[in-house]
Amino acid sequence: MSGNKSELPQTMAAVLLTGHGGFDQLSYRTDVPVPTPAAGEVLIRVGASAINNTDINTRIGWYSKAVSGDTNAGGSEGFDDINDDDASWSGIPLQLPRIQGCDVCGEIVAVGDGVSAERVGERVLVRNLQQPPGSDNPFECFTYGSECDGGYAEYTLSQSREAFAVNSQMTDAELASFPCAYSTAENMLDRMNLSNGERVLVTGASGGVGSAAVQLAKRRGAEIIAVCSPSKADELRAIGADQVINRGDNLLKMLGKDSLDAVVDLVAGDQWPELLDILRPGGRYAVAGAIAGPLVELDVRSLYLKDLTFFGCTYQPRHVFENLVSYIEKGELKPLVAKRYPLESIVEAQQAFLDKGFTGKLVLLPQRDS
C-alpha cells in the first residue's frame, strides 16, 4: 500500500446495516477497522455521502418480489413478509453487515499495488453503478454500497478505475449530491436520446433523481413538464421546469392525449396508465424507480398500437458518468443540497428522506470533529 500509512487511523466511524428491516438495523459504530486497499484499489477519506432511495429499499427489503407496496409503507419499520434471498436490487442475497452509501466524494489517501502513488491527494467522485473488473457483459453491474461497502463511513475503498478525479470549487457535500441521482437521470435521458425541443414529463420531479432529470433535460434543450407537490413548484421552475403539474392531477386532462415525446418515470403506482395516454405515437418511456408502488396496470394495446418504446434503466455505460463529471467541471449543473447531517444522525436523515419535505438531496458528513 502506498500513501502516508502512519497518519491513517486504525479504526473509523461507520454505519453498519445488520439486516433487512427498520431503523434498528442501522448501527452507528466508531470501532470499525479502516480497510486496506488491495491491488487496483484506492482508499478514500470520505468527505460526504448522501441518502438515496436505493439505501432505503435495500434496508427494508423492498426489492423482494414478496413486496408490492410503496417504499414509504415499510420505510421506518420494514416489511413483515420479505424473502432475504431476493431482497437486494440484484436479486442476490446481501452480504451482511454492509456499509451502505452509493454516493461518495472524498480524497484518495492511499493506493494499492498497481495504482500510481500520484493519485494520493486527488479529489474524487466514485461511480455508483460499476462493472466487475474484466467483465465484457454490458449489463453485468453492481451498486456501490450494496454489493460492496460504500460511503457511510469515514473511509472507503474503491476500484481505482471507478474513482473519477473531479476539478470543482463545490464543497464535498455539494459534489456528493451528484453521483447516484444525476447518473441515474442522465442514463435515462441518454437511453431515450432526448433531444432539443422535445417535450418530456418528469414524475417525482422534486426528488434527487427527478430534480436531476429536470436540470439535465433542460441542458439538452427539452421542454420540461414536472410533476410534484404544489409547495415545491417554484423550486422546480427555478431549475428549468417549463410547466409544473400538481402530483395526483389528471395528466390526460392537463396535457391532452398524445402530447408528449417522452416520459421520465420514477413513481409508477396507480396513475401509471395515464403516462401511456399522454405519449405520442412513437413516444419513449424510461423508468428507474417505483416509489408509489411497483405493480401497474398495462394495457398492451397502448404499447403496440402506439409504437411506444420502453426503457428499463439500471445499467449505466461508463460514458454516462464521464459525461456527468464533465458537466460538473464545466459548471453546467446546480447542486441541490437541502440539508446536511452528521453520519451518526442517519436515522433522522432517512426519516426526513421518507417524509419528502424537501427538494434535491440530503447529505451525510462522515468525518467527526477532531
CSV table of C-alpha atoms in Angstrom, one decimal:
chain,number,residue,atom,x,y,z
A,1,MET,CA,0.0,0.0,0.0
A,2,SER,CA,1.3,3.4,-0.9
A,3,GLY,CA,0.4,6.6,0.9
A,4,ASN,CA,1.3,8.0,4.4
A,5,LYS,CA,0.1,5.0,6.3
A,6,SER,CA,1.4,6.3,9.6
A,7,GLU,CA,-1.1,9.1,9.5
A,8,LEU,CA,-4.2,6.9,9.0
A,9,PRO,CA,-6.2,5.7,12.0
A,10,GLN,CA,-6.7,2.1,12.7
A,11,THR,CA,-10.5,2.4,13.3
A,12,MET,CA,-13.2,4.7,11.9
A,13,ALA,CA,-16.8,5.7,12.3
A,14,ALA,CA,-19.3,3.9,10.0
A,15,VAL,CA,-22.9,2.8,9.8
A,16,LEU,CA,-23.4,-0.9,9.5
A,17,LEU,CA,-26.6,-2.4,8.0
A,18,THR,CA,-27.0,-5.6,10.0
A,19,GLY,CA,-30.2,-7.0,8.4
A,20,HIS,CA,-33.3,-6.2,6.4
A,21,GLY,CA,-35.9,-4.2,8.4
A,22,GLY,CA,-36.5,-1.0,10.2
A,23,PHE,CA,-34.2,1.7,11.5
A,24,ASP,CA,-33.0,-0.7,14.2
A,25,GLN,CA,-31.0,-2.5,11.5
A,26,LEU,CA,-28.7,0.6,11.2
A,27,SER,CA,-25.8,0.5,13.7
A,28,TYR,CA,-23.5,3.6,14.1
A,29,ARG,CA,-20.1,2.4,15.3
A,30,THR,CA,-16.8,4.1,15.9
A,31,ASP,CA,-14.6,1.0,16.1
A,32,VAL,CA,-14.8,-0.3,12.5
A,33,PRO,CA,-11.4,-1.2,11.1
A,34,VAL,CA,-10.1,1.2,8.4
A,35,PRO,CA,-9.8,-1.0,5.2
A,36,THR,CA,-6.6,-1.6,3.4
A,37,PRO,CA,-6.6,-1.2,-0.4
A,38,ALA,CA,-5.9,-4.3,-2.4
A,39,ALA,CA,-4.3,-4.3,-5.8
A,40,GLY,CA,-6.0,-1.9,-8.2
A,41,GLU,CA,-7.9,-0.2,-5.3
A,42,VAL,CA,-7.7,3.2,-3.6
A,43,LEU,CA,-8.5,4.2,-0.1
A,44,ILE,CA,-10.7,7.3,0.1
A,45,ARG,CA,-11.3,9.6,3.1
A,46,VAL,CA,-15.0,10.3,2.7
A,47,GLY,CA,-15.8,14.0,2.7
A,48,ALA,CA,-19.6,13.5,2.2
A,49,SER,CA,-22.1,10.9,1.2
A,50,ALA,CA,-25.9,11.2,0.6
A,51,ILE,CA,-29.2,9.5,1.1
A,52,ASN,CA,-30.8,7.6,-1.9
A,53,ASN,CA,-33.9,5.6,-2.4
A,54,THR,CA,-31.8,2.5,-3.0
A,55,ASP,CA,-30.4,2.7,0.5
A,56,ILE,CA,-33.9,2.7,2.0
A,57,ASN,CA,-35.1,0.0,-0.5
A,58,THR,CA,-32.2,-2.3,0.4
A,59,ARG,CA,-32.6,-1.8,4.1
A,60,ILE,CA,-36.3,-2.7,4.2
A,61,GLY,CA,-36.0,-5.4,1.5
A,62,TRP,CA,-38.4,-3.6,-0.9
A,63,TYR,CA,-36.7,-5.3,-3.9
A,64,SER,CA,-38.1,-8.6,-2.8
A,65,LYS,CA,-40.9,-9.9,-5.0
A,66,ALA,CA,-42.9,-10.5,-1.9
A,67,VAL,CA,-43.3,-6.8,-1.5
A,68,SER,CA,-46.0,-5.0,-3.6
A,69,GLY,CA,-46.4,-1.7,-1.7
A,70,ASP,CA,-44.6,1.6,-2.0
A,71,THR,CA,-41.3,2.4,-0.3
A,72,ASN,CA,-42.8,4.6,2.4
A,73,ALA,CA,-45.1,1.7,3.5
A,74,GLY,CA,-42.1,0.0,5.1
A,75,GLY,CA,-39.6,2.8,5.3
A,76,SER,CA,-39.5,3.1,9.1
A,77,GLU,CA,-40.3,-0.4,10.3
A,78,GLY,CA,-39.5,-2.6,7.2
A,79,PHE,CA,-41.9,-5.3,5.9
A,80,ASP,CA,-43.1,-8.4,7.7
A,81,ASP,CA,-43.0,-10.7,4.7
A,82,ILE,CA,-39.9,-10.5,2.7
A,83,ASN,CA,-37.6,-13.1,1.3
A,84,ASP,CA,-33.9,-12.4,2.2
A,85,ASP,CA,-32.9,-14.3,-0.9
A,86,ASP,CA,-34.2,-11.7,-3.3
A,87,ALA,CA,-34.3,-8.6,-1.1
A,88,SER,CA,-31.4,-6.7,-2.8
A,89,TRP,CA,-31.8,-4.9,-6.2
A,90,SER,CA,-29.7,-7.6,-7.9
A,91,GLY,CA,-31.8,-10.5,-6.6
A,92,ILE,CA,-28.7,-11.9,-4.9
A,93,PRO,CA,-28.7,-12.2,-1.0
A,94,LEU,CA,-26.9,-9.2,0.6
A,95,GLN,CA,-23.7,-9.9,2.5
A,96,LEU,CA,-24.2,-8.5,6.0
A,97,PRO,CA,-23.1,-6.5,7.8
A,98,ARG,CA,-22.8,-4.0,4.9
A,99,ILE,CA,-21.7,-0.3,4.9
A,100,GLN,CA,-24.2,1.3,2.5
A,101,GLY,CA,-23.9,4.6,0.7
A,102,CYS,CA,-23.6,4.8,-3.1
A,103,ASP,CA,-22.6,8.5,-3.2
A,104,VAL,CA,-19.0,9.3,-2.3
A,105,CYS,CA,-17.0,12.5,-2.6
A,106,GLY,CA,-13.6,12.4,-1.0
A,107,GLU,CA,-9.9,12.4,-1.2
A,108,ILE,CA,-7.6,9.5,-2.0
A,109,VAL,CA,-5.3,8.9,0.9
A,110,ALA,CA,-3.7,5.5,0.0
A,111,VAL,CA,-3.4,3.2,-3.0
A,112,GLY,CA,-2.9,-0.5,-3.6
A,113,ASP,CA,-0.4,-2.3,-5.8
A,114,GLY,CA,-0.6,-1.3,-9.4
A,115,VAL,CA,-2.1,2.1,-8.7
A,116,SER,CA,0.1,5.2,-9.2
A,117,ALA,CA,1.1,6.9,-5.9
A,118,GLU,CA,0.5,10.2,-7.7
A,119,ARG,CA,-3.2,9.5,-7.2
A,120,VAL,CA,-2.8,10.2,-3.4
A,121,GLY,CA,-4.4,13.6,-2.7
A,122,GLU,CA,-6.8,13.5,-5.7
A,123,ARG,CA,-10.3,14.7,-5.0
A,124,VAL,CA,-12.7,12.1,-6.5
A,125,LEU,CA,-16.2,11.0,-7.1
A,126,VAL,CA,-16.9,7.3,-7.1
A,127,ARG,CA,-19.1,5.8,-9.8
A,128,ASN,CA,-22.1,4.3,-8.1
A,129,LEU,CA,-23.1,1.7,-10.8
A,130,GLN,CA,-20.0,-0.3,-11.6
A,131,GLN,CA,-18.9,-3.1,-13.8
A,132,PRO,CA,-16.9,-6.0,-12.4
A,133,PRO,CA,-13.2,-6.0,-13.4
A,134,GLY,CA,-12.7,-7.9,-16.5
A,135,SER,CA,-16.3,-8.3,-17.4
A,136,ASP,CA,-17.4,-7.7,-21.0
A,137,ASN,CA,-21.1,-8.2,-20.3
A,138,PRO,CA,-22.7,-4.7,-20.7
A,139,PHE,CA,-25.5,-5.5,-18.2
A,140,GLU,CA,-23.4,-7.1,-15.5
A,141,CYS,CA,-23.1,-4.5,-12.9
A,142,PHE,CA,-23.2,-3.9,-9.1
A,143,THR,CA,-24.1,-1.0,-6.9
A,144,TYR,CA,-21.5,0.7,-4.7
A,145,GLY,CA,-22.7,0.4,-1.1
A,146,SER,CA,-24.8,-2.7,-1.9
A,147,GLU,CA,-22.6,-5.5,-3.4
A,148,CYS,CA,-19.5,-3.9,-1.7
A,149,ASP,CA,-19.1,-1.4,1.2
A,150,GLY,CA,-19.8,2.2,0.4
A,151,GLY,CA,-19.7,5.7,1.7
A,152,TYR,CA,-21.5,5.7,5.1
A,153,ALA,CA,-18.1,5.7,6.7
A,154,GLU,CA,-15.1,7.9,7.3
A,155,TYR,CA,-13.0,5.8,4.9
A,156,THR,CA,-14.0,3.6,2.0
A,157,LEU,CA,-12.3,1.5,-0.8
A,158,SER,CA,-12.9,1.8,-4.5
A,159,GLN,CA,-11.5,0.3,-7.6
A,160,SER,CA,-9.1,2.9,-8.9
A,161,ARG,CA,-10.8,3.0,-12.3
A,162,GLU,CA,-14.1,3.8,-10.7
A,163,ALA,CA,-12.8,6.8,-8.6
A,164,PHE,CA,-13.0,9.8,-11.0
A,165,ALA,CA,-10.9,12.8,-10.4
A,166,VAL,CA,-13.0,15.9,-10.3
A,167,ASN,CA,-11.9,19.6,-10.5
A,168,SER,CA,-14.5,21.8,-8.9
A,169,GLN,CA,-14.9,24.6,-6.5
A,170,MET,CA,-18.0,23.0,-5.0
A,171,THR,CA,-17.9,21.6,-1.4
A,172,ASP,CA,-17.8,17.9,-0.8
A,173,ALA,CA,-21.4,18.0,0.3
A,174,GLU,CA,-22.4,19.6,-3.0
A,175,LEU,CA,-20.4,17.1,-5.1
A,176,ALA,CA,-21.8,14.2,-3.1
A,177,SER,CA,-25.3,15.1,-4.2
A,178,PHE,CA,-24.5,14.2,-7.8
A,179,PRO,CA,-23.3,10.6,-8.4
A,180,CYS,CA,-26.3,8.4,-7.9
A,181,ALA,CA,-29.2,10.8,-8.7
A,182,TYR,CA,-27.6,12.5,-11.6
A,183,SER,CA,-26.1,9.5,-13.3
A,184,THR,CA,-29.4,7.7,-13.0
A,185,ALA,CA,-31.2,10.7,-14.6
A,186,GLU,CA,-28.5,11.2,-17.3
A,187,ASN,CA,-28.7,7.5,-18.1
A,188,MET,CA,-32.4,7.7,-18.7
A,189,LEU,CA,-32.1,10.7,-21.0
A,190,ASP,CA,-29.1,9.0,-22.8
A,191,ARG,CA,-31.1,5.8,-23.3
A,192,MET,CA,-34.1,7.6,-24.8
A,193,ASN,CA,-31.8,10.0,-26.7
A,194,LEU,CA,-33.8,13.1,-25.5
A,195,SER,CA,-33.2,15.9,-28.0
A,196,ASN,CA,-33.5,19.6,-28.2
A,197,GLY,CA,-37.1,20.9,-28.5
A,198,GLU,CA,-38.8,17.6,-27.3
A,199,ARG,CA,-41.5,17.7,-24.6
A,200,VAL,CA,-40.7,15.4,-21.6
A,201,LEU,CA,-42.7,14.7,-18.4
A,202,VAL,CA,-40.7,14.0,-15.3
A,203,THR,CA,-42.6,12.3,-12.4
A,204,GLY,CA,-41.3,12.7,-8.8
A,205,ALA,CA,-39.6,15.8,-10.0
A,206,SER,CA,-38.6,17.2,-6.6
A,207,GLY,CA,-36.7,14.2,-5.5
A,208,GLY,CA,-33.0,13.6,-6.1
A,209,VAL,CA,-33.3,11.8,-9.5
A,210,GLY,CA,-36.3,13.9,-10.6
A,211,SER,CA,-34.7,17.3,-9.9
A,212,ALA,CA,-31.5,16.0,-11.6
A,213,ALA,CA,-33.6,14.9,-14.7
A,214,VAL,CA,-35.1,18.4,-14.8
A,215,GLN,CA,-31.7,20.1,-14.9
A,216,LEU,CA,-30.2,17.5,-17.3
A,217,ALA,CA,-33.2,17.7,-19.7
A,218,LYS,CA,-33.0,21.5,-19.7
A,219,ARG,CA,-29.3,21.2,-20.6
A,220,ARG,CA,-30.4,19.2,-23.7
A,221,GLY,CA,-32.9,21.9,-24.7
A,222,ALA,CA,-36.0,20.0,-23.9
A,223,GLU,CA,-39.4,21.4,-22.8
A,224,ILE,CA,-40.0,20.0,-19.3
A,225,ILE,CA,-43.3,19.3,-17.5
A,226,ALA,CA,-42.5,18.5,-13.9
A,227,VAL,CA,-44.9,16.6,-11.5
A,228,CYS,CA,-44.5,17.5,-7.8
A,229,SER,CA,-46.4,18.7,-4.8
A,230,PRO,CA,-47.6,22.4,-5.1
A,231,SER,CA,-45.2,23.6,-2.3
A,232,LYS,CA,-42.2,22.7,-4.5
A,233,ALA,CA,-43.4,24.1,-7.8
A,234,ASP,CA,-41.3,27.3,-7.6
A,235,GLU,CA,-38.2,25.4,-6.9
A,236,LEU,CA,-38.7,23.2,-9.9
A,237,ARG,CA,-39.3,26.2,-12.2
A,238,ALA,CA,-36.1,27.8,-10.9
A,239,ILE,CA,-34.1,24.8,-12.1
A,240,GLY,CA,-35.7,24.6,-15.5
A,241,ALA,CA,-39.2,23.2,-15.4
A,242,ASP,CA,-41.4,25.0,-18.1
A,243,GLN,CA,-44.6,23.7,-16.6
A,244,VAL,CA,-45.4,22.2,-13.2
A,245,ILE,CA,-48.4,19.9,-12.5
A,246,ASN,CA,-49.6,19.0,-9.1
A,247,ARG,CA,-49.0,15.4,-8.0
A,248,GLY,CA,-52.2,13.5,-8.4
A,249,ASP,CA,-53.8,15.8,-11.0
A,250,ASN,CA,-55.3,14.1,-14.1
A,251,LEU,CA,-52.4,14.1,-16.6
A,252,LEU,CA,-54.6,13.4,-19.6
A,253,LYS,CA,-56.9,16.3,-18.7
A,254,MET,CA,-54.0,18.7,-18.0
A,255,LEU,CA,-51.8,17.9,-21.0
A,256,GLY,CA,-54.0,16.1,-23.6
A,257,LYS,CA,-53.7,12.8,-25.4
A,258,ASP,CA,-50.6,12.1,-27.5
A,259,SER,CA,-49.0,15.4,-26.4
A,260,LEU,CA,-45.5,14.3,-25.2
A,261,ASP,CA,-42.4,12.9,-26.8
A,262,ALA,CA,-41.0,11.2,-23.7
A,263,VAL,CA,-41.7,10.4,-20.0
A,264,VAL,CA,-39.1,10.0,-17.3
A,265,ASP,CA,-40.8,8.0,-14.6
A,266,LEU,CA,-39.6,7.4,-11.0
A,267,VAL,CA,-43.0,6.9,-9.4
A,268,ALA,CA,-45.2,4.2,-11.2
A,269,GLY,CA,-48.2,3.5,-8.9
A,270,ASP,CA,-51.9,3.8,-9.7
A,271,GLN,CA,-51.6,6.7,-12.1
A,272,TRP,CA,-49.2,4.9,-14.4
A,273,PRO,CA,-51.7,4.2,-17.2
A,274,GLU,CA,-52.1,7.9,-17.9
A,275,LEU,CA,-48.4,8.1,-18.9
A,276,LEU,CA,-49.1,6.0,-21.9
A,277,ASP,CA,-52.1,8.0,-22.9
A,278,ILE,CA,-50.2,11.3,-23.0
A,279,LEU,CA,-47.3,9.8,-25.0
A,280,ARG,CA,-47.5,10.4,-28.8
A,281,PRO,CA,-47.3,7.5,-31.2
A,282,GLY,CA,-43.6,6.6,-31.3
A,283,GLY,CA,-43.0,8.1,-27.9
A,284,ARG,CA,-40.5,6.8,-25.3
A,285,TYR,CA,-40.9,5.9,-21.7
A,286,ALA,CA,-37.9,5.4,-19.3
A,287,VAL,CA,-38.2,4.2,-15.8
A,288,ALA,CA,-35.7,3.9,-12.9
A,289,GLY,CA,-38.0,3.8,-9.8
A,290,ALA,CA,-41.4,2.9,-8.5
A,291,ILE,CA,-41.7,4.8,-5.2
A,292,ALA,CA,-45.6,4.9,-5.4
A,293,GLY,CA,-45.7,1.1,-6.0
A,294,PRO,CA,-44.1,-1.4,-8.4
A,295,LEU,CA,-47.2,-3.1,-9.7
A,296,VAL,CA,-49.1,-1.2,-12.5
A,297,GLU,CA,-51.9,-2.0,-15.0
A,298,LEU,CA,-50.6,-2.1,-18.5
A,299,ASP,CA,-53.0,-2.2,-21.5
A,300,VAL,CA,-50.7,-3.9,-24.0
A,301,ARG,CA,-52.7,-2.4,-26.8
A,302,SER,CA,-51.4,1.1,-25.9
A,303,LEU,CA,-47.9,-0.3,-26.1
A,304,TYR,CA,-48.1,-1.8,-29.6
A,305,LEU,CA,-50.7,0.3,-31.3
A,306,LYS,CA,-48.9,3.5,-30.4
A,307,ASP,CA,-45.4,2.0,-31.3
A,308,LEU,CA,-44.1,3.1,-27.9
A,309,THR,CA,-40.6,2.2,-26.7
A,310,PHE,CA,-39.9,1.3,-23.1
A,311,PHE,CA,-36.5,1.7,-21.4
A,312,GLY,CA,-35.8,0.0,-18.1
A,313,CYS,CA,-32.8,1.8,-16.8
A,314,THR,CA,-30.3,0.3,-14.3
A,315,TYR,CA,-27.1,-0.5,-16.1
A,316,GLN,CA,-25.1,2.7,-17.0
A,317,PRO,CA,-22.4,2.7,-19.7
A,318,ARG,CA,-19.2,4.3,-18.5
A,319,HIS,CA,-19.6,7.3,-20.7
A,320,VAL,CA,-22.7,8.4,-18.7
A,321,PHE,CA,-20.6,9.0,-15.6
A,322,GLU,CA,-17.7,10.5,-17.6
A,323,ASN,CA,-20.2,13.0,-19.1
A,324,LEU,CA,-21.6,13.8,-15.7
A,325,VAL,CA,-18.2,14.7,-14.4
A,326,SER,CA,-17.6,16.9,-17.4
A,327,TYR,CA,-20.9,18.7,-16.8
A,328,ILE,CA,-19.9,19.4,-13.2
A,329,GLU,CA,-16.5,20.6,-14.1
A,330,LYS,CA,-17.9,23.0,-16.7
A,331,GLY,CA,-20.4,24.4,-14.2
A,332,GLU,CA,-23.5,23.3,-16.1
A,333,LEU,CA,-25.3,21.8,-13.1
A,334,LYS,CA,-26.5,23.3,-9.9
A,335,PRO,CA,-26.2,21.2,-6.7
A,336,LEU,CA,-29.4,20.9,-4.7
A,337,VAL,CA,-28.4,20.1,-1.1
A,338,ALA,CA,-31.5,20.5,1.1
A,339,LYS,CA,-29.8,19.7,4.4
A,340,ARG,CA,-26.6,18.2,5.8
A,341,TYR,CA,-26.5,15.7,8.7
A,342,PRO,CA,-23.6,14.2,10.7
A,343,LEU,CA,-23.3,10.4,10.0
A,344,GLU,CA,-24.4,9.5,13.4
A,345,SER,CA,-27.8,11.1,12.6
A,346,ILE,CA,-28.5,8.7,9.8
A,347,VAL,CA,-31.9,7.6,11.2
A,348,GLU,CA,-33.0,11.2,11.4
A,349,ALA,CA,-31.8,11.8,7.9
A,350,GLN,CA,-33.6,8.7,6.5
A,351,GLN,CA,-36.8,9.7,8.2
A,352,ALA,CA,-36.6,13.2,6.7
A,353,PHE,CA,-35.9,11.5,3.3
A,354,LEU,CA,-39.1,9.4,3.7
A,355,ASP,CA,-41.1,12.5,4.7
A,356,LYS,CA,-40.3,14.1,1.3
A,357,GLY,CA,-40.5,17.6,2.7
A,358,PHE,CA,-37.5,18.9,0.6
A,359,THR,CA,-36.2,19.3,-2.9
A,360,GLY,CA,-33.0,17.7,-4.0
A,361,LYS,CA,-30.6,15.8,-1.8
A,362,LEU,CA,-30.0,15.1,1.9
A,363,VAL,CA,-26.2,14.8,2.6
A,364,LEU,CA,-24.3,12.9,5.3
A,365,LEU,CA,-21.0,14.2,6.7
A,366,PRO,CA,-19.0,11.2,8.0
A,367,GLN,CA,-15.9,12.9,9.4
A,368,ARG,CA,-16.0,13.5,13.1
A,369,ASP,CA,-14.6,16.7,14.7
A,370,SER,CA,-11.1,16.0,15.9
